[in-house]
Structures are given as structure tokens and as C-alpha cells.
Short mmCIF file of N, CA, C and O in Angstrom, two decimals:
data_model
loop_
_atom_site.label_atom_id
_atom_site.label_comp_id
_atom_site.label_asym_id
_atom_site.label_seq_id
_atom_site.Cartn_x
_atom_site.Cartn_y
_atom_site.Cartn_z
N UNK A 152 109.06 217.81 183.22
CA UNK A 152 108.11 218.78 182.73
C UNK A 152 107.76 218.43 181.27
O UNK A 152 108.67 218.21 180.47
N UNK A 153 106.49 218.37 180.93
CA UNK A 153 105.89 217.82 179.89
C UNK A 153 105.13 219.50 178.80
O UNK A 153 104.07 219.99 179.17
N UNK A 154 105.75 219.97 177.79
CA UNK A 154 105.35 220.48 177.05
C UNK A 154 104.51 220.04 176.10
O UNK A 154 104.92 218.98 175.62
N UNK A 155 103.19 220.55 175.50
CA UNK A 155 102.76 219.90 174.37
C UNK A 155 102.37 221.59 173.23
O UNK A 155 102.48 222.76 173.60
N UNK A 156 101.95 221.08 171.91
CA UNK A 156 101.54 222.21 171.55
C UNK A 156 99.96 222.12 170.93
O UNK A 156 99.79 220.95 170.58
N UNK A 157 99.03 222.74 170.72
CA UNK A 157 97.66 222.07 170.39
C UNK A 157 97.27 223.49 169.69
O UNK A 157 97.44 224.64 170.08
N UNK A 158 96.60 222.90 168.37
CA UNK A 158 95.25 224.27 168.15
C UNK A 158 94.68 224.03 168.36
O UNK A 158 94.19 222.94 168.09
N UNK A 159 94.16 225.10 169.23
CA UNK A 159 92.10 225.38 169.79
C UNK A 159 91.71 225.85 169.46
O UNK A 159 92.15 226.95 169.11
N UNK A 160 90.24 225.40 169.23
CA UNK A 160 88.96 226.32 168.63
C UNK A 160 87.65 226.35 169.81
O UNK A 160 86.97 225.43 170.25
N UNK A 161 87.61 227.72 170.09
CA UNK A 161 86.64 228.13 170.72
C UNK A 161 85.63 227.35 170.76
O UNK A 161 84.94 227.56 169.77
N UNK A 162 85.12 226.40 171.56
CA UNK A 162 83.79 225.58 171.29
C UNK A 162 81.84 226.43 171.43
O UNK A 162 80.78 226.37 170.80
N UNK A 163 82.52 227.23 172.86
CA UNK A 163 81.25 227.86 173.37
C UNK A 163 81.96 228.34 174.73
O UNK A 163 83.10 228.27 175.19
N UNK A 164 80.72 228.87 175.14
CA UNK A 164 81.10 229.57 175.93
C UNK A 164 80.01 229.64 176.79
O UNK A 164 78.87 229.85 176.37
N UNK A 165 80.33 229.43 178.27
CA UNK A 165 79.59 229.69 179.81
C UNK A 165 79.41 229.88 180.51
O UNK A 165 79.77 229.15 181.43
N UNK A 166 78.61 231.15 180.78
CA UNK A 166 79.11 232.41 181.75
C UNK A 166 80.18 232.97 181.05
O UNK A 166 80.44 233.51 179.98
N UNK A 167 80.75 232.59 182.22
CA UNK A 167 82.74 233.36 182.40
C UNK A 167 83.66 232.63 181.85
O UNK A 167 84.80 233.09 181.78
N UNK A 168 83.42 231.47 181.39
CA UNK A 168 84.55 230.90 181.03
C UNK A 168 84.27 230.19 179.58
O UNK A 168 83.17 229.95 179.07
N UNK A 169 85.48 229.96 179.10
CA UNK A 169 85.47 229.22 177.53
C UNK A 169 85.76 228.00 176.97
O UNK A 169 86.99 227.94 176.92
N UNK A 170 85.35 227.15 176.59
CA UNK A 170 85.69 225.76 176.42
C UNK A 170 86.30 225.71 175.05
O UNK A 170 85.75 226.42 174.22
N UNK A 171 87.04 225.19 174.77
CA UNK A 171 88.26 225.33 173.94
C UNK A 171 88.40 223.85 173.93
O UNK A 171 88.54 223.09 174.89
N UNK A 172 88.27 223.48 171.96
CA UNK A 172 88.34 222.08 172.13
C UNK A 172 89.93 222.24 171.50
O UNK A 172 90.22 223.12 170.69
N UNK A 173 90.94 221.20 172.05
CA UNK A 173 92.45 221.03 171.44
C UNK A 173 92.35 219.90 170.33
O UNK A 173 91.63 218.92 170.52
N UNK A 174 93.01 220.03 169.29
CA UNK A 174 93.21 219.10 168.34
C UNK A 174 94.79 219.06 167.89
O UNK A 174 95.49 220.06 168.06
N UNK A 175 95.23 218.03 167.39
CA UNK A 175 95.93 216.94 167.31
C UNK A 175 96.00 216.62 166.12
O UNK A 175 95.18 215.73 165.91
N UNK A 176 96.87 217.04 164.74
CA UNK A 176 96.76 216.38 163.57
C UNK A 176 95.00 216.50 163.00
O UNK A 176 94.37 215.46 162.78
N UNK A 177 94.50 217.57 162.86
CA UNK A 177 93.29 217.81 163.15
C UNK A 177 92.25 216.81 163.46
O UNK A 177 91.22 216.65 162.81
N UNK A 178 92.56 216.26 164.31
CA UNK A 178 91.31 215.55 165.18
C UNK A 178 90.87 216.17 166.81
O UNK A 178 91.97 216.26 167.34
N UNK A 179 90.44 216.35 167.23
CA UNK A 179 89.79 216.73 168.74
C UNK A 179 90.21 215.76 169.79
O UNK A 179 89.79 214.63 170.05
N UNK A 180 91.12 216.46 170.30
CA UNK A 180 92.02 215.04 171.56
C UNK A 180 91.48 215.46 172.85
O UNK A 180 91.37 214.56 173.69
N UNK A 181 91.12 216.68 173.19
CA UNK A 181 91.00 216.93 174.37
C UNK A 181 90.01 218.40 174.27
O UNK A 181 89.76 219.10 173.29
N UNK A 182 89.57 218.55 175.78
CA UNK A 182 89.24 219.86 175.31
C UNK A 182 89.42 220.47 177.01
O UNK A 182 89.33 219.81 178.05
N UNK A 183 89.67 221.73 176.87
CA UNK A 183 90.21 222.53 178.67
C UNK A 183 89.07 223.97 178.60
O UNK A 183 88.59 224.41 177.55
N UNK A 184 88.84 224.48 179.85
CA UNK A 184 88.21 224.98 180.40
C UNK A 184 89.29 226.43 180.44
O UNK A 184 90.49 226.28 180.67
N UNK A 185 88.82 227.50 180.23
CA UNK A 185 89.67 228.69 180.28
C UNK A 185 88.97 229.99 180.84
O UNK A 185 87.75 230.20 180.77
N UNK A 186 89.79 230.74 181.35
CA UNK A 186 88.97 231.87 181.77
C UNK A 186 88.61 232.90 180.60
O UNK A 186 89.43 233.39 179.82
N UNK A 187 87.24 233.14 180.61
CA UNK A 187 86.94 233.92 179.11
C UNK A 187 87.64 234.82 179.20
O UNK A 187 88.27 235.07 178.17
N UNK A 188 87.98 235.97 180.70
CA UNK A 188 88.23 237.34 180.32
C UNK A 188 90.17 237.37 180.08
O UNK A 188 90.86 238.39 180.00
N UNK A 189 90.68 235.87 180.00
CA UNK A 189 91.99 236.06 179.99
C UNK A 189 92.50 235.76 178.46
O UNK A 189 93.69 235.79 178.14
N UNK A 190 91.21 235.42 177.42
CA UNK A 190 91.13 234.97 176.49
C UNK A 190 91.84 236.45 175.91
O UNK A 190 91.84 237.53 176.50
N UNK A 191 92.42 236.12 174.59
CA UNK A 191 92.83 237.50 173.59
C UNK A 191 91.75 238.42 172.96
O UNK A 191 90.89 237.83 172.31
N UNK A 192 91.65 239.83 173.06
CA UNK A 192 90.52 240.59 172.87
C UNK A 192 89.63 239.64 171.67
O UNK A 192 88.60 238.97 171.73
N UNK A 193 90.69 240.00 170.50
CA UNK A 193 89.73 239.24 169.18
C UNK A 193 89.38 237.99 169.51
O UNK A 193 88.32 237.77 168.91
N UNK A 194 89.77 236.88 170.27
CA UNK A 194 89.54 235.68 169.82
C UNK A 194 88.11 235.27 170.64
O UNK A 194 87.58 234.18 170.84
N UNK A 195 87.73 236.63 171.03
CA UNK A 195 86.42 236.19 172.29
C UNK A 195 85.06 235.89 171.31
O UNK A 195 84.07 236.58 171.57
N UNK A 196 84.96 235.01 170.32
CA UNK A 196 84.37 234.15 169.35
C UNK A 196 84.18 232.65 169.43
O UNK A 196 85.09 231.83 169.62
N UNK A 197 82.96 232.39 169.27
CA UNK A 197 83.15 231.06 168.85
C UNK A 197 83.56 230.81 167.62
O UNK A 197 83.40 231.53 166.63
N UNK A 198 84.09 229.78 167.68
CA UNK A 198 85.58 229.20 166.28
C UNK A 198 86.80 229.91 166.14
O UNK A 198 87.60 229.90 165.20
N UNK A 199 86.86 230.82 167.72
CA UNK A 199 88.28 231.33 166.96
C UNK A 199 89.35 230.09 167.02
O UNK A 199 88.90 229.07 167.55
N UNK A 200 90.57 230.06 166.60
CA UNK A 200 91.21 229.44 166.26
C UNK A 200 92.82 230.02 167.32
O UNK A 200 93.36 231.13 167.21
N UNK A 201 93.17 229.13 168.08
CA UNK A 201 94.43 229.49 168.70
C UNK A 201 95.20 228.34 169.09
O UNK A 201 95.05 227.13 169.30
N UNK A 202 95.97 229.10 169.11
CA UNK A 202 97.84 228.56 169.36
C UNK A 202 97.71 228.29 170.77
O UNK A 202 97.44 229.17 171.59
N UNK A 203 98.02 226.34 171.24
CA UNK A 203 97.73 226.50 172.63
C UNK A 203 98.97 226.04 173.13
O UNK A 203 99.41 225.11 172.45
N UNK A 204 99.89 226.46 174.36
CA UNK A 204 100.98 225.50 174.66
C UNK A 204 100.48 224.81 176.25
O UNK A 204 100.23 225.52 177.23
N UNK A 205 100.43 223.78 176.25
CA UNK A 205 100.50 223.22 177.66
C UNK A 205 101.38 222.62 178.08
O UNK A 205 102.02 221.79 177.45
N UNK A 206 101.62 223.05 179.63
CA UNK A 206 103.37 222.32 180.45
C UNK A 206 102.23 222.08 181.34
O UNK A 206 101.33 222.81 181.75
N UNK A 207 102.60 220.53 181.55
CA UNK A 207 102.07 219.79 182.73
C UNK A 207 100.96 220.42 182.83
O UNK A 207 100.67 221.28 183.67
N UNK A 208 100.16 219.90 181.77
CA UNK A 208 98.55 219.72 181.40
C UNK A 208 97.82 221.37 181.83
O UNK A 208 96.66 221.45 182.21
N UNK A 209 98.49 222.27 181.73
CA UNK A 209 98.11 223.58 182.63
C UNK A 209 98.43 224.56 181.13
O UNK A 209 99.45 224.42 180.46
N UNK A 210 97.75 225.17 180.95
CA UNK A 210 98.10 226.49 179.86
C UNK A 210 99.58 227.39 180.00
O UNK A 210 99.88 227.58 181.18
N UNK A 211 100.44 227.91 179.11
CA UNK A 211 101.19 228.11 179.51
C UNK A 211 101.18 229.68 178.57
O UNK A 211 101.43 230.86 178.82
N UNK A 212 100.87 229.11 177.72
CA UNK A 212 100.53 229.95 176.19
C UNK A 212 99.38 229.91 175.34
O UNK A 212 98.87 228.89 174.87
N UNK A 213 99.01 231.14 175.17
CA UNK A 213 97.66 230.93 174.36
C UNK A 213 97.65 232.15 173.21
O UNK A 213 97.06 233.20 173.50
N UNK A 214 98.00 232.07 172.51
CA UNK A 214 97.78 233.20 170.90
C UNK A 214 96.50 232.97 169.92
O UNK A 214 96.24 231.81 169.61
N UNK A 215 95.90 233.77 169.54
CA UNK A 215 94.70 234.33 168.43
C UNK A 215 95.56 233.58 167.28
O UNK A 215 96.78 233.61 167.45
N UNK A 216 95.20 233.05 166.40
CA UNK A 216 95.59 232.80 165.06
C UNK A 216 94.48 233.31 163.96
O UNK A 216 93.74 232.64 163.23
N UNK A 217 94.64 234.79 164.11
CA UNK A 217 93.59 235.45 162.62
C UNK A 217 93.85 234.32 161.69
O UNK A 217 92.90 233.57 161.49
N UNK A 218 94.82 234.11 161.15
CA UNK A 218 94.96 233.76 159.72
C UNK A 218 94.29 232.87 159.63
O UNK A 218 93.35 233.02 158.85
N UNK A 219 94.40 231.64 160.28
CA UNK A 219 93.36 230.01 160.23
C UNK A 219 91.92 230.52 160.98
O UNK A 219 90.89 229.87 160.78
N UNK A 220 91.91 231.33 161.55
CA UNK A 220 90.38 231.52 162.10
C UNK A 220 89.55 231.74 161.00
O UNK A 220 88.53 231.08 160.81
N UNK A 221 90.10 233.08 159.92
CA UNK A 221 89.35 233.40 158.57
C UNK A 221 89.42 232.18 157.74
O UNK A 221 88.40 231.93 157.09
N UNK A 222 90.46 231.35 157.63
CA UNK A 222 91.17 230.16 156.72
C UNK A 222 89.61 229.33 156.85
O UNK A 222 88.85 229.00 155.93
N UNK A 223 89.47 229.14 158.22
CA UNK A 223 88.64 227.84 158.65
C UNK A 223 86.96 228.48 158.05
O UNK A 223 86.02 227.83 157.60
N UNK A 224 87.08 229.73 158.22
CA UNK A 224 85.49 230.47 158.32
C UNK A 224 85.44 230.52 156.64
O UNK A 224 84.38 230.52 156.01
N UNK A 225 86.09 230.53 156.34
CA UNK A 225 85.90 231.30 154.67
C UNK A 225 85.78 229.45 153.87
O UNK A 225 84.87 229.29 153.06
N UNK A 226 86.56 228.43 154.13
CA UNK A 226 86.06 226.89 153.92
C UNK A 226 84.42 226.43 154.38
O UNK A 226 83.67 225.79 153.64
N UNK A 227 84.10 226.85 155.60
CA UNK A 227 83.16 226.58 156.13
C UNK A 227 81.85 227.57 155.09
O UNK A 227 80.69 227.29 154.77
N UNK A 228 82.40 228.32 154.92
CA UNK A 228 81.10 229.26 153.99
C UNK A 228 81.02 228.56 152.53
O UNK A 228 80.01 228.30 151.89
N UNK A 229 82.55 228.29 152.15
CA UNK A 229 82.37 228.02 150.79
C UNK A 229 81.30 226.18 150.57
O UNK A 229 80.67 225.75 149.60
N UNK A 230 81.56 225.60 151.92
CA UNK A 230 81.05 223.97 151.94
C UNK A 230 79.33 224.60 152.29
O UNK A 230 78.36 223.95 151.90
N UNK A 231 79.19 225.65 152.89
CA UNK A 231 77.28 225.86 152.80
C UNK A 231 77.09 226.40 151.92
O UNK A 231 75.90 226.40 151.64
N UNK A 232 77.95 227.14 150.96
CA UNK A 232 77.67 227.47 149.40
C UNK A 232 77.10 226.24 148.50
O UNK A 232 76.00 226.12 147.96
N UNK A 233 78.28 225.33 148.50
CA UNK A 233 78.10 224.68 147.20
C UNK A 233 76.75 224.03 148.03
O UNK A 233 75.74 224.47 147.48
N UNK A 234 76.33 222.97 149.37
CA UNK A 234 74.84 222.20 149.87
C UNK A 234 73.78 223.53 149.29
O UNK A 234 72.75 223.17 148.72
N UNK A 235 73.96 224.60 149.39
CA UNK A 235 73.20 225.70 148.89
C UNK A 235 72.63 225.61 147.51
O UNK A 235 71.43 225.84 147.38
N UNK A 236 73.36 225.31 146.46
CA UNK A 236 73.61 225.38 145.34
C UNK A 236 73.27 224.08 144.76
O UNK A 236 72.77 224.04 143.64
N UNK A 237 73.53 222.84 145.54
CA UNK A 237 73.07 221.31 144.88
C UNK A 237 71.35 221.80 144.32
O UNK A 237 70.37 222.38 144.80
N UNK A 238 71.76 221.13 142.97
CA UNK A 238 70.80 220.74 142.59
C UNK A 238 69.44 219.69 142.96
O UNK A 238 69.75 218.52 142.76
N UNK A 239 68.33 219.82 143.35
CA UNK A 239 67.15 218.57 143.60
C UNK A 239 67.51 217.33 142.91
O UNK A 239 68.24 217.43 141.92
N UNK A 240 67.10 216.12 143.29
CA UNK A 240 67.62 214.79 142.81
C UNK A 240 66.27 214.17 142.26
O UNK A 240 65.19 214.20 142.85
N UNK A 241 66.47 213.73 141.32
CA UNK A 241 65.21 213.12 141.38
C UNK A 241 63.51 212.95 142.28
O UNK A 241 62.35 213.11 141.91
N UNK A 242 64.09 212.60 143.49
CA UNK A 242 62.70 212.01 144.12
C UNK A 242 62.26 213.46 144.75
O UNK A 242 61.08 213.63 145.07
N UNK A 243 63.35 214.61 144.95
CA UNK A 243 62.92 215.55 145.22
C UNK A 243 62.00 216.63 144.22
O UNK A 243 61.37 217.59 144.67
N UNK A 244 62.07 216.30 142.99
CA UNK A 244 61.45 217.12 141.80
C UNK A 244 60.20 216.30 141.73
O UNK A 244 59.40 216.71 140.89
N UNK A 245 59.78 215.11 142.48
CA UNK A 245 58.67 214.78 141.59
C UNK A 245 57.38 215.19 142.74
O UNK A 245 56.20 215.08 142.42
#
């Protein structure tokens, strides 16, 4: 029996079900197919962020992680802040 542990982030969603990409040392190794309505109330978002365990490639465990979901959302706002905020470059002012 093969345990692994992965965070997922909500990719999208279709119909009924949720695609959840798994990452790995944060890179994207895989991604699994889930039933939306078995998903955790809060995490029924795209980008939520969860705790995934798989035994023999099958879900075993799946937890909401508020803390990195806001972690990830509140980085992601601050990186369209500052592209917000760049100044015009040259060829753009003339």
C-alpha cells in the first residue's frame, strides 16, 4: 500500500465535479478528478488550497487549508498590485 501526501488547488470546476491540480515541492505533478459535493463546504472555490492524502492513487483524505488558501490569495493580489503600479517605460510614454 502506497501512501503519498500532495497540496491541491482547486483548478475549476465541471458540472459536478472538481479538478484539483496536486503539487509536489510546489510544482504541479498530477492532477485528479473529485466529486464537487464531497468537497469541504468552504473549499468549494477555485484556488482553494487543500491537504490531499492518496493510498494507492485513490483519495483517502482531503482537508480545506484556510491558512495557505488566504496565504496564496493575499501574494497573488499583492504581485497584480505592484504590474498595477509599474511605471510606463520609455517607448510607452512617447
Amino acid at each position: 500500500m502506497t501512501t503519498q501526501q500532495f497540496t491541491g488547488v482547486i483548478d475549476r470546476f465541471e458540472d459536478e465535479i472538481a479538478v484539483i491540480l496536486l503539487e509536489a515541492d510546489g510544482e504541479v505533478v498530477d492532477e485528479i478528478i473529485f466529486d464537487r459535493a464531497e468537497l469541504p463546504a468552504a473549499a468549494s472555490h477555485p484556488d482553494a488550497v487543500l491537504e490531499v492524502t492518496l493510498t494507492d492513487g485513490e483519495v483517502t483524505e482531503l482537508s480545506y487549508d484556510s491558512e495557505e488558501t488566504a496565504d496564496r490569495n493575499d501574494r497573488a493580489q499583492s504581485r497584480f498590485d505592484q504590474l498595477a503600479e509599474r511605471p510606463p517605460n520609455d517607448e510607452e510614454s512617447s
